[in-house]
Coordinates of N, CA and C in Angstrom, one line a residue:
D288 N -35.4 60.1 3.4 CA -35.0 61.6 3.9 C -36.4 61.7 4.8
N289 N -37.9 61.1 3.9 CA -38.3 61.2 4.9 C -39.5 60.4 5.8
L290 N -38.5 59.5 6.0 CA -39.0 58.4 7.1 C -38.7 59.0 8.5
P291 N -39.3 58.3 9.3 CA -39.0 58.7 10.7 C -37.8 58.8 11.1
H292 N -37.1 59.8 12.0 CA -36.3 59.7 12.5 C -36.3 60.0 14.3
D293 N -35.1 59.8 14.9 CA -35.2 59.8 16.8 C -34.2 61.1 16.7
K294 N -34.2 61.8 17.7 CA -33.1 62.8 18.1 C -32.6 62.3 19.6
I295 N -31.6 62.1 19.9 CA -31.0 61.5 21.0 C -29.5 62.3 21.2
G296 N -29.5 62.1 22.3 CA -28.4 63.3 22.9 C -28.0 62.6 24.3
R297 N -27.0 63.2 25.0 CA -26.3 62.6 26.5 C -26.7 63.7 27.5
C298 N -27.3 63.6 28.5 CA -27.4 64.0 29.9 C -26.3 64.4 30.2
M299 N -25.7 66.4 30.6 CA -24.6 66.5 31.0 C -24.5 66.1 32.4
E300 N -25.3 65.9 33.3 CA -25.2 65.4 34.5 C -24.7 64.2 34.7
T301 N -25.7 63.4 33.9 CA -25.3 61.8 34.1 C -24.4 61.2 33.0
G302 N -24.8 61.8 31.9 CA -24.0 60.8 30.6 C -24.8 59.9 30.1
E303 N -25.8 59.9 30.6 CA -27.0 58.9 30.0 C -27.5 59.1 28.9
I304 N -27.9 58.6 27.7 CA -28.4 58.6 26.4 C -29.8 58.9 26.7
V305 N -30.4 60.2 26.1 CA -31.8 60.4 26.1 C -32.7 60.8 24.8
Q306 N -33.7 60.6 24.7 CA -34.3 60.8 23.4 C -35.2 61.8 23.7
A307 N -35.5 63.0 22.6 CA -36.2 63.9 22.6 C -37.9 63.6 22.3
E308 N -38.7 64.2 23.4 CA -39.9 64.1 23.4 C -40.3 65.2 23.1
L309 N -41.9 65.4 22.7 CA -42.4 66.7 22.5 C -43.5 67.0 23.6
T310 N -43.5 68.1 24.3 CA -44.4 68.1 25.4 C -45.2 69.2 25.3
P311 N -46.4 69.7 25.7 CA -46.8 70.9 25.7 C -46.4 72.0 26.1
V312 N -46.2 73.1 25.6 CA -45.9 74.2 26.2 C -46.8 74.6 27.5
V313 N -48.1 74.5 27.2 CA -48.9 74.7 28.1 C -49.8 73.9 28.3
P314 N -49.7 72.7 29.0 CA -50.2 71.4 29.3 C -51.8 72.0 30.0
T315 N -52.7 71.5 29.4 CA -54.6 71.9 29.7 C -55.1 70.7 29.8
A316 N -56.3 71.0 30.5 CA -57.3 69.3 31.1 C -58.0 69.3 29.3
E317 N -57.9 70.3 28.6 CA -59.2 70.8 27.3 C -58.4 70.2 26.3
F318 N -57.1 70.1 26.2 CA -56.3 69.6 24.6 C -55.0 68.2 25.6
G319 N -55.6 67.1 24.9 CA -54.5 66.0 25.4 C -53.0 66.1 24.5
T320 N -52.1 65.6 25.3 CA -50.9 65.5 24.4 C -50.9 64.8 23.5
A321 N -51.6 63.9 23.2 CA -51.2 63.1 21.9 C -52.2 62.1 22.3
T322 N -53.3 61.5 21.1 CA -54.0 60.3 20.7 C -53.5 59.2 19.9
D323 N -53.6 58.1 20.4 CA -53.5 57.2 19.9 C -55.0 56.5 18.7
V324 N -54.6 56.9 17.3 CA -55.6 56.3 16.4 C -55.3 55.2 15.3
V325 N -56.1 54.2 15.1 CA -56.1 52.6 14.5 C -56.0 53.1 13.5
E326 N -55.0 52.9 12.6 CA -55.1 53.1 11.1 C -54.7 51.7 10.3
G327 N -55.8 51.0 9.7 CA -55.1 49.7 8.7 C -54.3 49.1 9.8
G328 N -55.0 48.8 11.2 CA -54.5 48.1 11.9 C -53.3 48.2 12.6
C329 N -52.7 49.2 12.4 CA -51.7 49.7 13.2 C -51.8 51.4 14.1
I330 N -51.4 51.1 15.2 CA -51.6 52.3 15.9 C -50.5 53.5 15.6
S331 N -51.3 54.6 15.4 CA -50.8 55.8 15.2 C -50.7 56.8 16.3
H332 N -49.5 57.2 16.6 CA -49.9 58.3 17.6 C -49.7 59.7 16.9
H333 N -51.0 60.5 17.2 CA -51.6 61.8 16.6 C -51.2 62.9 17.9
L334 N -50.2 64.2 17.2 CA -50.5 65.0 18.2 C -51.2 66.0 18.0
D335 N -51.5 67.1 19.2 CA -52.7 67.8 19.3 C -51.8 69.0 18.7
T336 N -52.3 69.2 17.3 CA -51.7 70.5 16.5 C -52.6 71.8 16.9
S337 N -53.2 72.0 17.6 CA -53.8 73.1 18.0 C -53.1 73.8 19.3
Q338 N -52.1 73.0 19.7 CA -51.3 74.0 20.7 C -49.8 73.5 20.5
A339 N -48.8 74.2 20.8 CA -47.4 74.3 20.8 C -47.0 73.2 21.7
Y340 N -45.5 72.9 21.0 CA -44.8 72.0 21.9 C -43.5 72.1 22.0
M341 N -42.7 72.0 22.7 CA -41.3 71.8 22.9 C -40.7 70.5 23.1
E342 N -39.2 70.5 22.8 CA -38.6 69.6 23.5 C -38.3 69.2 24.7
T343 N -38.6 67.8 25.2 CA -37.7 67.3 26.7 C -36.9 66.3 26.4
F344 N -36.0 65.9 27.0 CA -35.4 64.7 26.7 C -35.5 63.8 27.7
A345 N -35.7 62.3 27.7 CA -36.1 61.4 28.6 C -35.2 60.3 28.3
P346 N -35.0 59.5 29.5 CA -34.5 58.4 29.0 C -35.1 57.4 27.5
I347 N -34.5 56.7 26.8 CA -34.8 56.0 25.7 C -35.5 54.5 26.1
S348 N -36.7 54.8 25.7 CA -37.7 53.7 26.1 C -38.0 53.2 24.7
D349 N -37.9 53.7 23.3 CA -37.9 52.8 22.3 C -37.0 52.0 21.8
P350 N -37.6 50.3 21.8 CA -37.3 49.5 21.9 C -36.1 49.1 20.6
L351 N -36.8 50.0 19.6 CA -36.0 49.4 18.2 C -34.8 50.8 18.3
L352 N -34.8 51.9 18.8 CA -33.8 53.1 18.9 C -32.9 51.8 19.9
Q353 N -33.2 51.5 21.1 CA -32.5 50.8 21.7 C -31.5 49.3 21.1
N354 N -32.2 48.9 20.5 CA -31.5 47.9 19.5 C -30.4 48.5 18.5
I355 N -31.3 49.4 18.2 CA -29.7 50.2 16.8 C -28.7 50.2 17.7
L356 N -28.7 51.1 18.9 CA -27.6 51.3 19.2 C -26.9 50.3 20.2
A357 N -27.5 49.1 20.4 CA -26.8 47.9 21.1 C -26.1 47.3 19.6
I358 N -26.4 47.4 18.6 CA -26.0 46.8 17.5 C -24.6 47.5 17.2
A359 N -24.7 49.0 17.0 CA -23.7 49.6 16.6 C -23.1 51.1 18.1
P360 N -22.8 50.4 19.0 CA -22.6 51.3 20.2 C -22.3 52.7 19.8
S361 N -21.3 52.3 18.8 CA -20.5 53.7 18.8 C -20.5 54.5 17.5
L362 N -21.6 54.4 16.6 CA -22.2 54.2 15.4 C -22.8 55.6 15.3
Y363 N -23.9 55.5 16.4 CA -25.1 57.1 16.3 C -25.0 57.3 17.8
T364 N -24.2 56.6 18.8 CA -24.3 57.2 20.2 C -23.5 58.6 20.1
P365 N -24.2 59.8 20.7 CA -23.7 61.0 20.6 C -22.9 61.3 21.7
T366 N -22.2 62.5 21.8 CA -21.3 62.5 22.5 C -21.9 64.3 23.2
I367 N -21.0 64.4 24.6 CA -21.9 65.8 24.9 C -21.5 67.0 24.2
S368 N -19.8 66.8 23.9 CA -19.5 67.6 23.4 C -19.9 68.2 21.9
H369 N -20.5 67.4 21.3 CA -20.7 67.5 19.8 C -22.7 67.9 20.2
G370 N -23.4 67.7 21.2 CA -24.7 67.9 21.2 C -25.4 66.8 20.9
P371 N -26.9 67.0 20.6 CA -27.5 65.4 19.8 C -27.4 65.3 18.2
R372 N -27.9 64.6 18.0 CA -27.9 63.9 16.5 C -29.0 63.0 16.5
W373 N -29.6 63.2 15.2 CA -30.6 62.5 14.8 C -30.0 61.1 13.9
V374 N -31.1 60.1 14.4 CA -31.2 58.8 14.0 C -32.1 58.3 13.0
P375 N -31.5 57.8 11.6 CA -32.7 57.6 10.9 C -33.5 55.9 11.2
T376 N -33.9 56.4 12.8 CA -34.3 55.1 13.3 C -35.2 53.9 12.0
V377 N -35.7 54.5 11.4 CA -36.9 53.3 10.7 C -36.1 52.8 9.4
A378 N -35.1 53.7 8.6 CA -34.6 52.9 8.0 C -33.2 52.2 8.3
L379 N -33.3 52.1 9.6 CA -32.2 51.1 9.9 C -32.8 49.9 10.5
G380 N -34.0 50.2 11.1 CA -34.8 48.9 11.7 C -35.2 48.5 10.3
L381 N -35.4 48.8 9.1 CA -35.6 48.1 7.8 C -34.5 47.6 7.6
L382 N -33.2 47.9 7.6 CA -32.2 46.6 7.2 C -32.0 45.8 8.1
I383 N -32.3 46.1 9.5 CA -32.4 44.7 10.8 C -33.4 43.8 10.4
Q384 N -34.5 44.1 9.8 CA -35.7 43.4 9.7 C -35.3 42.5 8.3
L385 N -34.7 43.3 7.4 CA -34.7 42.5 6.2 C -33.4 41.5 6.4
F386 N -32.3 41.5 7.2 CA -31.3 41.0 7.5 C -31.8 39.8 8.3
E387 N -32.6 40.2 8.9 CA -33.3 38.9 9.9 C -34.0 37.8 9.5
R388 N -34.7 38.5 8.0 CA -35.5 37.7 7.0 C -35.0 37.1 5.9
R389 N -34.4 37.6 5.4 CA -33.5 37.7 4.0 C -32.2 37.9 3.8
P390 N -31.3 37.5 4.8 CA -29.9 37.7 5.0 C -28.8 37.7 3.7
N391 N -29.4 37.2 2.8 CA -28.5 36.9 1.4 C -29.3 37.7 0.5
S392 N -30.1 38.7 0.6 CA -30.8 39.2 -0.2 C -29.9 40.9 -0.6
S393 N -30.1 41.5 -2.1 CA -29.3 42.6 -2.4 C -30.3 43.5 -2.2
V394 N -29.8 44.6 -1.8 CA -30.9 46.2 -1.7 C -30.0 47.5 -2.2
V395 N -30.6 48.7 -2.8 CA -30.1 49.6 -2.8 C -31.2 50.6 -2.2
F396 N -30.4 51.6 -1.4 CA -31.0 53.1 -0.9 C -30.5 54.2 -1.8
A397 N -31.3 55.0 -2.3 CA -30.4 56.2 -2.7 C -31.3 57.4 -2.0
D398 N -30.6 58.3 -1.5 CA -31.5 59.3 -1.0 C -30.5 61.0 -1.0
F399 N -31.2 61.8 -0.5 CA -29.8 63.1 -0.1 C -28.8 62.7 0.8
D400 N -27.8 63.1 0.8 CA -26.5 63.0 1.6 C -26.4 64.1 1.9
W401 N -26.8 65.5 1.5 CA -27.0 67.0 1.8 C -27.9 68.0 1.5
L402 N -28.4 68.2 2.5 CA -29.9 69.4 2.1 C -29.1 71.0 2.4
P403 N -29.4 71.6 2.0 CA -29.1 73.4 2.8 C -29.7 73.7 3.4
P404 N -29.3 74.6 4.2 CA -30.0 75.3 5.4 C -31.1 76.3 5.1
P405 N -32.1 76.0 5.9 CA -33.4 77.0 5.4 C -33.6 78.5 4.4
D406 N -33.9 78.5 3.7 CA -34.0 79.8 3.1 C -34.9 80.5 3.5
L407 N -34.7 81.3 4.6 CA -36.0 82.2 5.0 C -36.1 83.6 4.2
G408 N -35.2 83.8 3.2 CA -35.8 85.0 2.4 C -36.2 86.3 2.9
S409 N -37.2 86.9 2.5 CA -38.3 87.5 2.9 C -38.9 87.5 4.2
M410 N -38.9 86.4 4.7 CA -39.8 86.0 5.6 C -38.1 86.1 7.3
M411 N -37.3 86.7 6.8 CA -36.5 87.1 7.9 C -36.8 87.9 9.3
S412 N -37.7 89.0 8.5 CA -38.0 90.1 9.7 C -39.4 89.3 10.7
V413 N -40.3 88.6 9.9 CA -41.0 87.2 10.7 C -40.1 86.2 11.3
T414 N -39.5 85.8 10.6 CA -38.6 84.6 11.6 C -38.1 85.1 12.8
A415 N -37.1 86.0 12.5 CA -36.3 86.8 13.6 C -37.6 87.0 14.8
T416 N -38.7 87.3 14.9 CA -39.6 87.7 15.9 C -40.5 86.1 16.1
T417 N -40.7 85.3 15.1 CA -40.5 84.0 15.5 C -40.0 83.0 16.4
R418 N -38.4 83.6 16.2 CA -37.2 83.0 17.2 C -37.2 83.9 18.2
Q419 N -37.5 84.5 18.6 CA -37.4 85.1 19.9 C -39.0 84.7 20.8
D420 N -40.2 84.9 20.3 CA -40.9 84.4 21.0 C -40.8 83.1 20.9
S421 N -40.6 82.3 20.1 CA -40.8 81.0 20.5 C -39.3 80.5 21.4
H422 N -38.3 81.1 21.3 CA -37.4 81.1 22.5 C -37.6 81.4 24.0
S423 N -38.6 82.6 24.2 CA -39.2 82.6 25.7 C -40.3 81.7 25.9
D424 N -40.7 80.7 24.7 CA -41.8 79.8 24.7 C -41.0 78.4 25.0
G425 N -39.9 78.3 24.7 CA -39.2 76.8 24.4 C -39.8 76.1 23.8
I426 N -40.0 76.9 22.2 CA -40.5 76.2 21.4 C -39.9 75.9 20.3
L427 N -38.3 76.2 19.8 CA -37.1 76.0 19.0 C -36.8 74.8 20.0
A428 N -36.4 73.8 18.4 CA -36.0 72.5 18.8 C -34.4 72.8 18.7
E429 N -33.6 72.1 19.7 CA -32.5 72.0 19.9 C -31.7 71.8 19.1
P430 N -30.9 72.6 18.3 CA -29.8 72.1 17.1 C -29.3 70.6 17.2
A431 N -29.3 69.8 16.2 CA -28.2 68.9 15.9 C -27.7 68.4 14.8
L432 N -27.0 67.3 15.0 CA -26.4 66.9 13.8 C -27.1 66.1 12.9
G433 N -27.3 66.6 11.7 CA -28.4 65.8 10.6 C -29.8 66.8 10.9
D434 N -29.9 67.6 11.5 CA -31.3 68.5 11.3 C -32.0 68.4 10.1
P435 N -33.0 68.5 10.1 CA -33.6 68.4 8.6 C -34.3 69.6 8.1
L436 N -34.5 69.7 6.4 CA -35.0 70.7 6.2 C -36.8 71.0 6.3
V437 N -37.0 71.8 6.9 CA -38.4 72.0 6.7 C -38.9 72.8 5.9
T438 N -39.7 72.5 4.9 CA -40.1 73.2 3.8 C -41.9 73.1 3.8
D439 N -42.7 74.3 3.6 CA -44.3 73.9 3.2 C -44.4 74.0 1.8
M440 N -45.8 73.6 1.3 CA -46.0 73.1 0.2 C -46.2 74.3 -0.8
D441 N -45.6 75.7 0.0 CA -45.8 76.7 -0.7 C -44.4 77.3 -0.8
G442 N -43.6 76.4 -0.6 CA -41.9 77.0 -0.8 C -41.4 77.3 0.2
N443 N -41.8 77.9 1.0 CA -41.3 78.7 2.3 C -40.9 77.8 3.4
D444 N -39.4 78.1 4.0 CA -38.7 77.2 4.5 C -39.1 77.3 6.0
H445 N -39.1 76.7 7.2 CA -39.0 77.1 8.0 C -37.9 76.7 9.5
P446 N -37.9 77.7 10.1 CA -36.4 77.1 11.2 C -36.1 75.7 11.9
C447 N -37.3 75.2 11.9 CA -37.3 73.8 13.1 C -38.4 73.5 12.4
Y448 N -38.6 72.4 13.0 CA -39.9 71.6 12.9 C -41.0 71.6 13.7
L449 N -40.5 72.4 14.9 CA -41.7 73.2 15.7 C -42.5 74.7 15.7
T450 N -41.3 75.2 14.4 CA -42.0 76.9 14.3 C -42.9 76.8 12.9
S451 N -42.9 75.4 12.3 CA -44.0 75.7 11.3 C -45.3 75.8 11.7
P452 N -46.0 76.6 11.0 CA -47.6 76.5 11.3 C -48.8 75.5 11.5
P453 N -49.1 75.2 12.5 CA -49.9 74.0 12.8 C -50.8 73.7 11.7
D454 N -51.3 74.3 10.8 CA -52.4 74.3 9.8 C -51.7 74.3 8.4
V455 N -50.6 74.1 8.4 CA -49.4 74.1 7.2 C -48.9 73.0 7.0
L456 N -49.2 72.2 6.0 CA -49.0 70.8 5.4 C -47.3 71.0 4.9
C457 N -46.1 70.4 5.5 CA -45.0 70.7 5.6 C -44.0 69.5 5.0
D458 N -43.1 69.4 4.4 CA -41.9 68.6 3.8 C -41.0 68.4 5.0
I459 N -40.7 67.4 5.6 CA -39.5 67.4 6.5 C -38.5 66.5 5.9
L460 N -37.4 67.1 5.5 CA -36.4 66.4 4.8 C -35.2 66.2 5.4
F461 N -34.6 65.0 5.5 CA -33.5 64.8 6.3 C -32.5 64.1 5.5
P462 N -31.3 64.7 5.7 CA -29.9 64.5 4.8 C -29.7 63.2 6.0
T463 N -29.2 62.0 4.8 CA -28.6 60.8 5.2 C -27.0 60.9 5.0
D464 N -26.4 60.2 5.9 CA -25.4 59.9 6.2 C -24.7 58.2 5.5
F465 N -24.5 58.6 4.6 CA -24.2 57.0 3.5 C -23.5 56.0 3.9
G466 N -22.3 57.0 4.5 CA -21.3 56.2 5.2 C -21.5 55.7 6.3
R467 N -22.2 56.2 7.2 CA -22.7 55.2 8.5 C -23.5 54.1 8.0
L468 N -24.6 54.7 7.2 CA -25.5 53.7 6.9 C -24.6 52.2 6.3
A469 N -23.8 52.3 5.7 CA -23.0 51.2 5.0 C -22.4 50.5 6.3
T470 N -21.8 51.3 7.3 CA -21.1 50.8 8.4 C -22.4 49.8 9.3
F471 N -23.6 50.3 9.2 CA -24.7 49.9 10.1 C -25.1 48.9 9.1
A472 N -25.0 49.0 8.1 CA -25.6 47.3 7.4 C -24.6 46.2 7.4
K473 N -23.5 46.8 7.7 CA -22.3 45.7 8.0 C -22.7 44.8 9.5
L474 N -22.5 45.8 10.3 CA -22.8 45.2 11.5 C -24.0 44.8 11.8
A475 N -25.3 45.3 11.3 CA -26.5 44.6 11.5 C -26.9 43.2 10.7
H476 N -25.9 43.0 9.7 CA -26.2 41.8 9.1 C -25.2 40.9 10.0
A477 N -24.1 41.1 10.2 CA -23.3 40.2 11.2 C -24.1 40.0 12.6
S478 N -24.6 40.8 13.3 CA -25.9 40.9 14.3 C -26.7 39.5 13.9
A479 N -27.5 39.8 12.7 CA -28.2 38.7 12.1 C -27.7 37.3 12.2
A480 N -26.8 37.2 11.6 CA -26.2 36.1 10.9 C -25.7 35.5 12.8
K481 N -25.3 36.2 13.6 CA -24.8 35.6 14.9 C -25.9 35.1 15.7
S482 N -27.2 35.8 15.5 CA -28.6 35.2 16.8 C -29.2 34.4 15.6
S483 N -28.9 34.2 14.6 CA -29.7 33.3 13.9 C -29.9 32.0 14.4
N484 N -31.0 31.0 14.1 CA -30.5 29.5 15.1 C -31.4 28.9 14.0
N485 N -31.6 29.3 12.5 CA -32.3 28.4 11.6 C -31.5 27.5 10.6
G486 N -30.3 27.5 10.7 CA -29.4 26.9 10.5 C -28.8 26.9 9.0
A487 N -29.4 27.9 8.4 CA -29.3 28.6 7.2 C -28.0 28.9 7.5
K488 N -27.4 29.0 6.0 CA -26.0 29.5 5.5 C -26.3 31.1 5.5
T489 N -25.6 32.1 6.2 CA -25.7 33.0 5.5 C -24.3 33.6 5.2
I490 N -24.3 34.2 4.2 CA -23.3 34.9 3.0 C -23.0 36.3 3.7
P491 N -21.4 36.3 3.8 CA -20.9 37.9 4.2 C -21.6 38.8 3.1
I492 N -21.8 40.0 3.6 CA -22.2 40.7 2.5 C -21.3 42.1 2.1
S493 N -21.4 42.6 0.9 CA -20.7 43.8 0.6 C -21.4 44.8 0.7
A494 N -21.2 46.0 1.5 CA -22.0 47.4 1.7 C -21.2 48.7 1.7
S495 N -21.7 49.4 0.4 CA -20.7 50.4 0.0 C -21.5 51.7 -0.2
A496 N -21.2 52.7 0.1 CA -21.7 53.9 -0.2 C -21.1 54.7 -1.2
M497 N -21.7 55.4 -2.1 CA -21.2 55.7 -3.4 C -22.0 57.2 -3.9
K498 N -21.5 58.1 -4.4 CA -22.3 59.3 -5.0 C -23.2 58.5 -6.1
Q499 N -24.3 58.9 -6.2 CA -25.4 58.9 -7.2 C -24.8 58.5 -8.4
G500 N -23.9 59.9 -9.2 CA -23.5 59.5 -10.4 C -22.4 58.4 -10.6
D501 N -21.4 58.2 -9.3 CA -20.8 57.1 -9.4 C -21.4 55.8 -9.6
F502 N -22.6 55.8 -8.9 CA -23.6 54.5 -9.2 C -23.8 54.3 -10.2
L503 N -24.8 55.3 -11.0 CA -25.2 55.1 -12.3 C -23.9 54.8 -13.4
M504 N -22.8 55.3 -13.2 CA -22.1 55.2 -14.5 C -21.4 54.0 -13.9
R505 N -21.3 53.1 -12.8 CA -20.7 51.9 -12.7 C -21.5 51.2 -13.1
Y506 N -22.9 51.0 -12.9 CA -23.3 50.3 -13.0 C -24.8 50.1 -14.0
G507 N -24.9 51.3 -14.8 CA -25.8 51.6 -15.8 C -25.4 52.6 -17.2
F508 N -23.8 52.4 -17.3 CA -23.4 53.3 -18.3 C -23.9 53.1 -19.9
E509 N -24.2 52.0 -19.7 CA -25.0 52.4 -21.4 C -26.2 53.0 -21.1
E510 N -26.9 53.0 -20.2 CA -28.1 53.7 -20.0 C -28.0 54.9 -19.7
V511 N -27.1 55.5 -19.2 CA -26.6 57.1 -18.9 C -26.1 57.8 -20.2
N512 N -25.5 57.0 -20.9 CA -25.2 57.3 -22.3 C -26.3 57.8 -23.5
K513 N -27.5 56.9 -23.3 CA -28.6 57.1 -23.9 C -29.2 58.5 -23.7
T514 N -28.9 59.0 -22.1 CA -29.6 60.4 -21.8 C -28.6 61.5 -22.1
R515 N -27.3 61.5 -22.5 CA -26.5 62.6 -22.9 C -26.9 63.4 -23.8
G516 N -27.2 64.5 -24.1 CA -27.4 65.4 -24.7 C -26.2 65.4 -26.0
W517 N -26.1 66.8 -26.7 CA -25.1 67.2 -28.0 C -23.9 67.7 -26.9
S518 N -24.0 68.3 -25.7 CA -23.2 68.5 -24.8 C -22.2 67.8 -24.3
G519 N -22.8 66.5 -23.9 CA -22.3 65.2 -22.9 C -23.0 65.4 -21.6
Y520 N -24.0 66.4 -21.5 CA -24.5 66.9 -20.6 C -25.8 65.3 -20.1
S521 N -25.6 64.7 -18.9 CA -26.5 64.0 -18.6 C -27.3 64.1 -17.4
P522 N -29.0 64.0 -17.6 CA -29.4 64.7 -16.3 C -29.1 63.5 -15.0
L523 N -28.9 62.1 -15.5 CA -28.6 60.9 -14.4 C -27.4 61.3 -13.6
V524 N -26.7 61.5 -14.4 CA -25.1 61.8 -13.3 C -25.0 63.6 -13.0
D525 N -25.1 64.2 -14.0 CA -25.0 65.7 -13.7 C -26.1 66.4 -12.7
D526 N -26.8 66.0 -12.6 CA -28.2 66.5 -11.7 C -27.7 65.8 -10.4
F527 N -28.5 66.4 -9.2 CA -28.5 66.0 -8.1 C -27.3 65.4 -7.5
G528 N -26.3 66.3 -7.3 CA -25.0 66.3 -7.2 C -25.0 65.8 -5.3
N529 N -26.1 65.8 -4.5 CA -26.1 65.6 -3.6 C -27.1 64.4 -2.6
C530 N -26.9 63.6 -3.8 CA -27.7 62.2 -3.5 C -26.4 61.6 -3.7
S531 N -26.6 60.3 -2.5 CA -26.0 59.0 -2.8 C -26.9 57.8 -2.6
V532 N -25.8 56.6 -3.0 CA -26.5 55.3 -2.7 C -26.1 54.6 -1.7
L533 N -27.1 53.7 -1.4 CA -26.1 52.5 -0.1 C -26.3 51.1 -1.4
A534 N -25.5 50.6 -1.7 CA -25.3 49.3 -2.1 C -24.7 48.0 -1.5
V535 N -26.2 47.2 -1.3 CA -25.7 46.3 -0.2 C -26.4 44.8 -1.0
S536 N -25.2 43.7 -1.1 CA -25.2 42.4 -1.4 C -24.4 41.2 -0.9
P537 N -24.7 40.2 -1.5 CA -23.8 38.8 -0.8 C -22.5 39.2 -1.7
R538 N -21.7 38.8 -1.0 CA -20.0 39.0 -1.7 C -19.7 37.9 -2.6
S539 N -20.6 36.1 -2.6 CA -20.7 35.6 -3.5 C -21.3 35.9 -5.2
T540 N -22.0 37.2 -4.7 CA -22.8 37.4 -6.5 C -21.7 38.7 -6.7
S541 N -22.0 39.2 -7.9 CA -21.2 40.0 -8.6 C -22.4 41.6 -8.6
N542 N -23.5 41.3 -8.1 CA -24.1 42.6 -8.4 C -23.7 44.1 -8.1
F543 N -23.1 44.3 -6.6 CA -22.5 45.4 -6.1 C -21.1 45.2 -6.2
Q544 N -20.0 44.9 -6.7 CA -19.3 44.5 -6.3 C -18.3 45.1 -7.3

């Protein structure tokens, strides 16, 4: 849920798939739009948090995002009628890399499959003003399928990732569509097997999505029973009902079948 995501949509005029980018509301010579910082040998793109940003959409230029849409053309491609959608780019990229390098490995992903809308509570009056002011400045993000829950370390939720104060540390939580994730895993594995030229035999995989409680009851029944109280309640299966699991393994093994 905390891995980087990309928002993509379709241009209503051309039908072209476009990706969201952040642009300063008031570009100035004093503040740059972003800086590239080298951290641990990697280049990190840092936004200037001293100014406000708005979303703009541009043709897709991210190679990883292009590769994801090429592997699964209909899985994450947005339609004009449904508006933009978020793509779990880094999680999907991890699956691609895994299958390219270790095609016969097993993997388990677990995370939130649903998150509640932001609870603005006593901040409603402030939020209404923020919405009005932000809208006039173009600050509110375009609503999209899979929008994240943005909450700060003081427990305050924010309407979207663009409306949180720049000096407040926030947690951006994305819900994951595990059914799509399982389908993508199969497509990515097949794509890696097709493009592999190392001569190694690639075994077909089993990729399934299930609720966390079902996964634990299926593969950890004895451990679950050890956590049950006198009423039969177990936090492992009775809490976190909004969590799911992706289980991937070669079909020749019995790990996740």
